[in-house]
């Protein structure tokens, strides 16, 4: 993306609470100039969705095998509605209340399709996710007022593809599918980058059309 001239920011999130993660995203958005395309993977979709009706500067949302909850829903209720996905079947919750994936499940399921050596490195640097994030109930989701794009990972062993399709359909997202595991941005970077570029081009066209309308008026 950077090689193609895009300004890219990849923030690190505390994952201590959904509120803290949304606050970090807002902090990063305030530093941007011009309209932003926000991309979220997995739980990252929950963060950008929780921007709600206060998503100033956000011109598009790109979900990559990501949660896209609606108002009144929670991660815990959604994930508890059926048997756990293979990647999440043996979550380890520490005494501070943070969830971790054991290496076997991370490498074999969460990072399915990624080179095993690289997957072990990714496992080594994983952050624990506060269990409180599973209980947070979504307010009005940002996707109801921002154009959306969605990449469905067909081989996902963490977030079932059918759930991803459901998220994409109800948000009216422009949708593509990739023969990828959950970490699509690593195993299928070209497809992910292409979708982000599509979103950016839609934003650019919309900005140009708005400027033309304003000039005509």
Short mmCIF file of C-alpha atoms in Angstrom, two decimals:
data_model
loop_
_atom_site.label_atom_id
_atom_site.label_comp_id
_atom_site.label_asym_id
_atom_site.label_seq_id
_atom_site.Cartn_x
_atom_site.Cartn_y
_atom_site.Cartn_z
CA UNK A 1 0.00 0.00 0.00
CA UNK A 2 2.81 2.41 0.88
CA UNK A 3 4.61 1.61 -2.36
CA UNK A 4 1.47 2.67 -4.22
CA UNK A 5 1.50 6.05 -2.50
CA UNK A 6 -1.02 5.45 0.27
CA UNK A 7 -0.46 6.86 3.75
CA UNK A 8 -0.66 3.88 6.10
CA UNK A 9 -0.97 3.89 9.89
CA UNK A 10 -1.00 0.61 11.81
CA UNK A 11 -1.84 1.41 15.45
CA UNK A 12 -1.23 -0.93 18.35
CA UNK A 13 -4.21 -1.43 20.64
CA UNK A 14 -4.07 -2.06 24.40
CA UNK A 15 -6.84 -4.71 24.29
CA UNK A 16 -7.52 -4.00 27.95
CA UNK A 17 -11.12 -3.03 27.16
CA UNK A 18 -13.22 -2.17 24.13
CA UNK A 19 -13.48 1.43 25.36
CA UNK A 20 -9.70 1.73 25.57
CA UNK A 21 -9.30 0.32 22.07
CA UNK A 22 -11.89 2.69 20.60
CA UNK A 23 -10.15 5.59 22.35
CA UNK A 24 -6.85 4.56 20.73
CA UNK A 25 -8.51 4.41 17.31
CA UNK A 26 -9.98 7.89 17.79
CA UNK A 27 -6.55 9.16 18.84
CA UNK A 28 -5.04 7.82 15.62
CA UNK A 29 -7.87 9.17 13.46
CA UNK A 30 -7.34 12.66 14.87
CA UNK A 31 -3.80 12.57 13.49
CA UNK A 32 -4.92 11.81 9.95
CA UNK A 33 -5.43 14.39 7.23
CA UNK A 34 -8.32 13.92 4.83
CA UNK A 35 -10.81 11.05 4.73
CA UNK A 36 -9.63 7.72 6.16
CA UNK A 37 -10.31 4.13 5.14
CA UNK A 38 -10.30 2.12 8.36
CA UNK A 39 -9.42 -1.57 8.08
CA UNK A 40 -10.17 -4.08 10.83
CA UNK A 41 -9.28 -7.76 11.13
CA UNK A 42 -10.95 -10.17 13.55
CA UNK A 43 -11.58 -8.28 16.84
CA UNK A 44 -10.41 -5.15 15.02
CA UNK A 45 -13.80 -5.12 13.34
CA UNK A 46 -15.38 -4.77 16.77
CA UNK A 47 -13.24 -1.70 17.49
CA UNK A 48 -14.13 0.20 14.33
CA UNK A 49 -17.78 -0.84 14.52
CA UNK A 50 -17.91 0.66 18.02
CA UNK A 51 -17.05 4.10 16.63
CA UNK A 52 -20.82 4.30 16.31
CA UNK A 53 -22.38 7.50 15.05
CA UNK A 54 -19.25 9.50 15.93
CA UNK A 55 -17.02 8.43 13.07
CA UNK A 56 -15.86 11.81 11.76
CA UNK A 57 -13.21 11.51 9.09
CA UNK A 58 -13.98 7.84 8.39
CA UNK A 59 -14.96 7.47 4.75
CA UNK A 60 -15.06 3.67 4.51
CA UNK A 61 -14.74 0.56 6.66
CA UNK A 62 -12.97 -2.56 5.39
CA UNK A 63 -13.65 -5.75 7.32
CA UNK A 64 -11.12 -8.57 6.83
CA UNK A 65 -12.53 -11.76 8.36
CA UNK A 66 -13.78 -9.44 11.09
CA UNK A 67 -16.63 -9.12 13.54
CA UNK A 68 -19.38 -6.74 12.45
CA UNK A 69 -21.88 -6.74 15.29
CA UNK A 70 -25.22 -4.96 15.28
CA UNK A 71 -26.84 -2.92 18.04
CA UNK A 72 -27.56 -4.98 21.15
CA UNK A 73 -25.18 -7.82 20.25
CA UNK A 74 -22.06 -8.95 22.10
CA UNK A 75 -19.11 -11.13 21.19
CA UNK A 76 -19.86 -13.49 24.06
CA UNK A 77 -23.45 -14.09 23.00
CA UNK A 78 -22.45 -14.54 19.38
CA UNK A 79 -19.63 -16.98 20.09
CA UNK A 80 -21.70 -18.82 22.68
CA UNK A 81 -24.46 -19.55 20.20
CA UNK A 82 -22.80 -22.74 18.97
CA UNK A 83 -19.75 -24.97 19.41
CA UNK A 84 -16.46 -23.05 19.55
CA UNK A 85 -14.46 -22.66 16.37
CA UNK A 86 -11.30 -24.83 16.33
CA UNK A 87 -9.03 -21.83 16.93
CA UNK A 88 -10.98 -20.78 20.03
CA UNK A 89 -11.75 -24.17 21.55
CA UNK A 90 -9.01 -24.07 24.20
CA UNK A 91 -8.70 -20.43 25.21
CA UNK A 92 -6.47 -19.87 28.22
CA UNK A 93 -7.76 -17.17 30.57
CA UNK A 94 -5.13 -15.89 32.99
CA UNK A 95 -5.70 -14.61 36.51
CA UNK A 96 -5.93 -11.03 35.22
CA UNK A 97 -8.84 -11.99 32.98
CA UNK A 98 -7.05 -11.97 29.62
CA UNK A 99 -7.58 -14.65 26.97
CA UNK A 100 -4.70 -16.28 25.11
CA UNK A 101 -4.48 -18.92 22.40
CA UNK A 102 -2.25 -21.93 23.07
CA UNK A 103 0.50 -22.33 20.49
CA UNK A 104 -0.94 -25.54 19.02
CA UNK A 105 -4.29 -23.90 18.28
CA UNK A 106 -2.73 -20.64 17.13
CA UNK A 107 -0.41 -22.33 14.63
CA UNK A 108 -2.78 -25.08 13.54
CA UNK A 109 -6.05 -23.17 13.35
CA UNK A 110 -5.84 -19.40 13.96
CA UNK A 111 -2.92 -19.09 11.53
CA UNK A 112 -3.99 -21.88 9.18
CA UNK A 113 -2.40 -21.35 5.78
CA UNK A 114 0.55 -19.40 7.18
CA UNK A 115 4.06 -20.89 7.17
CA UNK A 116 4.45 -22.70 10.50
CA UNK A 117 7.69 -20.93 11.44
CA UNK A 118 6.09 -17.56 10.85
CA UNK A 119 2.95 -18.66 12.67
CA UNK A 120 4.98 -19.55 15.76
CA UNK A 121 6.56 -16.09 15.71
CA UNK A 122 3.10 -14.53 15.49
CA UNK A 123 1.97 -16.67 18.41
CA UNK A 124 4.96 -15.53 20.46
CA UNK A 125 3.98 -11.87 20.05
CA UNK A 126 0.21 -12.30 20.53
CA UNK A 127 -1.50 -9.95 22.97
CA UNK A 128 -3.96 -11.19 25.52
CA UNK A 129 -7.51 -9.92 24.98
CA UNK A 130 -9.51 -8.81 28.01
CA UNK A 131 -12.48 -11.06 28.65
CA UNK A 132 -14.50 -7.91 29.33
CA UNK A 133 -14.59 -7.32 25.57
CA UNK A 134 -16.77 -10.42 25.20
CA UNK A 135 -19.41 -8.85 27.45
CA UNK A 136 -19.59 -5.38 25.88
CA UNK A 137 -22.91 -4.78 24.13
CA UNK A 138 -22.66 -2.95 20.83
CA UNK A 139 -24.40 0.40 20.45
CA UNK A 140 -25.38 1.83 17.07
CA UNK A 141 -22.72 0.38 14.74
CA UNK A 142 -20.58 2.60 12.54
CA UNK A 143 -21.35 0.46 9.51
CA UNK A 144 -24.91 1.81 9.44
CA UNK A 145 -23.62 5.21 8.33
CA UNK A 146 -20.29 4.45 6.60
CA UNK A 147 -19.75 2.54 3.31
CA UNK A 148 -18.42 -0.96 3.98
CA UNK A 149 -16.29 -3.57 2.27
CA UNK A 150 -15.82 -7.15 3.47
CA UNK A 151 -13.36 -9.96 2.72
CA UNK A 152 -14.72 -13.39 3.65
CA UNK A 153 -12.02 -15.94 4.48
CA UNK A 154 -13.38 -19.23 3.20
CA UNK A 155 -11.02 -21.43 5.23
CA UNK A 156 -11.36 -19.48 8.47
CA UNK A 157 -11.12 -21.67 11.60
CA UNK A 158 -11.63 -18.79 14.05
CA UNK A 159 -14.63 -16.89 12.66
CA UNK A 160 -16.90 -19.13 10.55
CA UNK A 161 -17.29 -18.00 6.92
CA UNK A 162 -21.09 -18.18 7.22
CA UNK A 163 -20.97 -15.66 10.08
CA UNK A 164 -18.74 -13.43 7.97
CA UNK A 165 -21.19 -13.59 5.08
CA UNK A 166 -24.01 -12.68 7.47
CA UNK A 167 -22.08 -9.65 8.73
CA UNK A 168 -21.32 -8.53 5.18
CA UNK A 169 -24.87 -9.02 3.92
CA UNK A 170 -26.62 -7.06 6.63
CA UNK A 171 -24.18 -4.15 6.42
CA UNK A 172 -24.63 -4.04 2.64
CA UNK A 173 -20.91 -4.41 2.14
CA UNK A 174 -19.17 -4.82 -1.17
CA UNK A 175 -17.92 -8.36 -0.63
CA UNK A 176 -15.12 -10.55 -1.94
CA UNK A 177 -14.14 -14.06 -0.89
CA UNK A 178 -10.64 -15.51 -0.58
CA UNK A 179 -9.46 -19.10 -0.13
CA UNK A 180 -7.76 -18.08 3.07
CA UNK A 181 -7.56 -18.92 6.73
CA UNK A 182 -8.24 -16.33 9.41
CA UNK A 183 -5.00 -14.40 8.82
CA UNK A 184 -5.90 -13.41 5.28
CA UNK A 185 -3.68 -10.32 5.30
CA UNK A 186 -0.66 -12.61 5.72
CA UNK A 187 -1.57 -15.60 3.58
CA UNK A 188 -3.42 -13.63 0.86
CA UNK A 189 -2.05 -10.07 1.03
CA UNK A 190 -2.80 -9.27 -2.62
CA UNK A 191 -6.53 -9.89 -2.20
CA UNK A 192 -6.66 -7.83 0.99
CA UNK A 193 -4.70 -4.96 -0.54
CA UNK A 194 -6.93 -4.99 -3.63
CA UNK A 195 -10.06 -4.62 -1.50
CA UNK A 196 -8.55 -1.75 0.49
CA UNK A 197 -7.57 -0.02 -2.75
CA UNK A 198 -11.11 -0.51 -4.07
CA UNK A 199 -12.43 1.21 -0.95
CA UNK A 200 -9.93 4.05 -1.33
CA UNK A 201 -10.87 4.54 -4.97
CA UNK A 202 -14.57 4.71 -4.08
CA UNK A 203 -13.76 7.34 -1.45
CA UNK A 204 -11.68 9.32 -3.94
CA UNK A 205 -14.45 9.23 -6.56
CA UNK A 206 -17.01 10.29 -3.99
CA UNK A 207 -14.81 13.20 -2.88
CA UNK A 208 -14.32 14.30 -6.49
CA UNK A 209 -18.05 14.10 -7.20
CA UNK A 210 -18.84 16.08 -4.05
CA UNK A 211 -16.37 18.76 -5.06
CA UNK A 212 -17.88 18.93 -8.54
CA UNK A 213 -21.39 19.29 -7.12
CA UNK A 214 -20.23 22.04 -4.79
CA UNK A 215 -18.55 23.90 -7.63
CA UNK A 216 -21.64 23.54 -9.83
CA UNK A 217 -23.86 24.87 -7.05
#
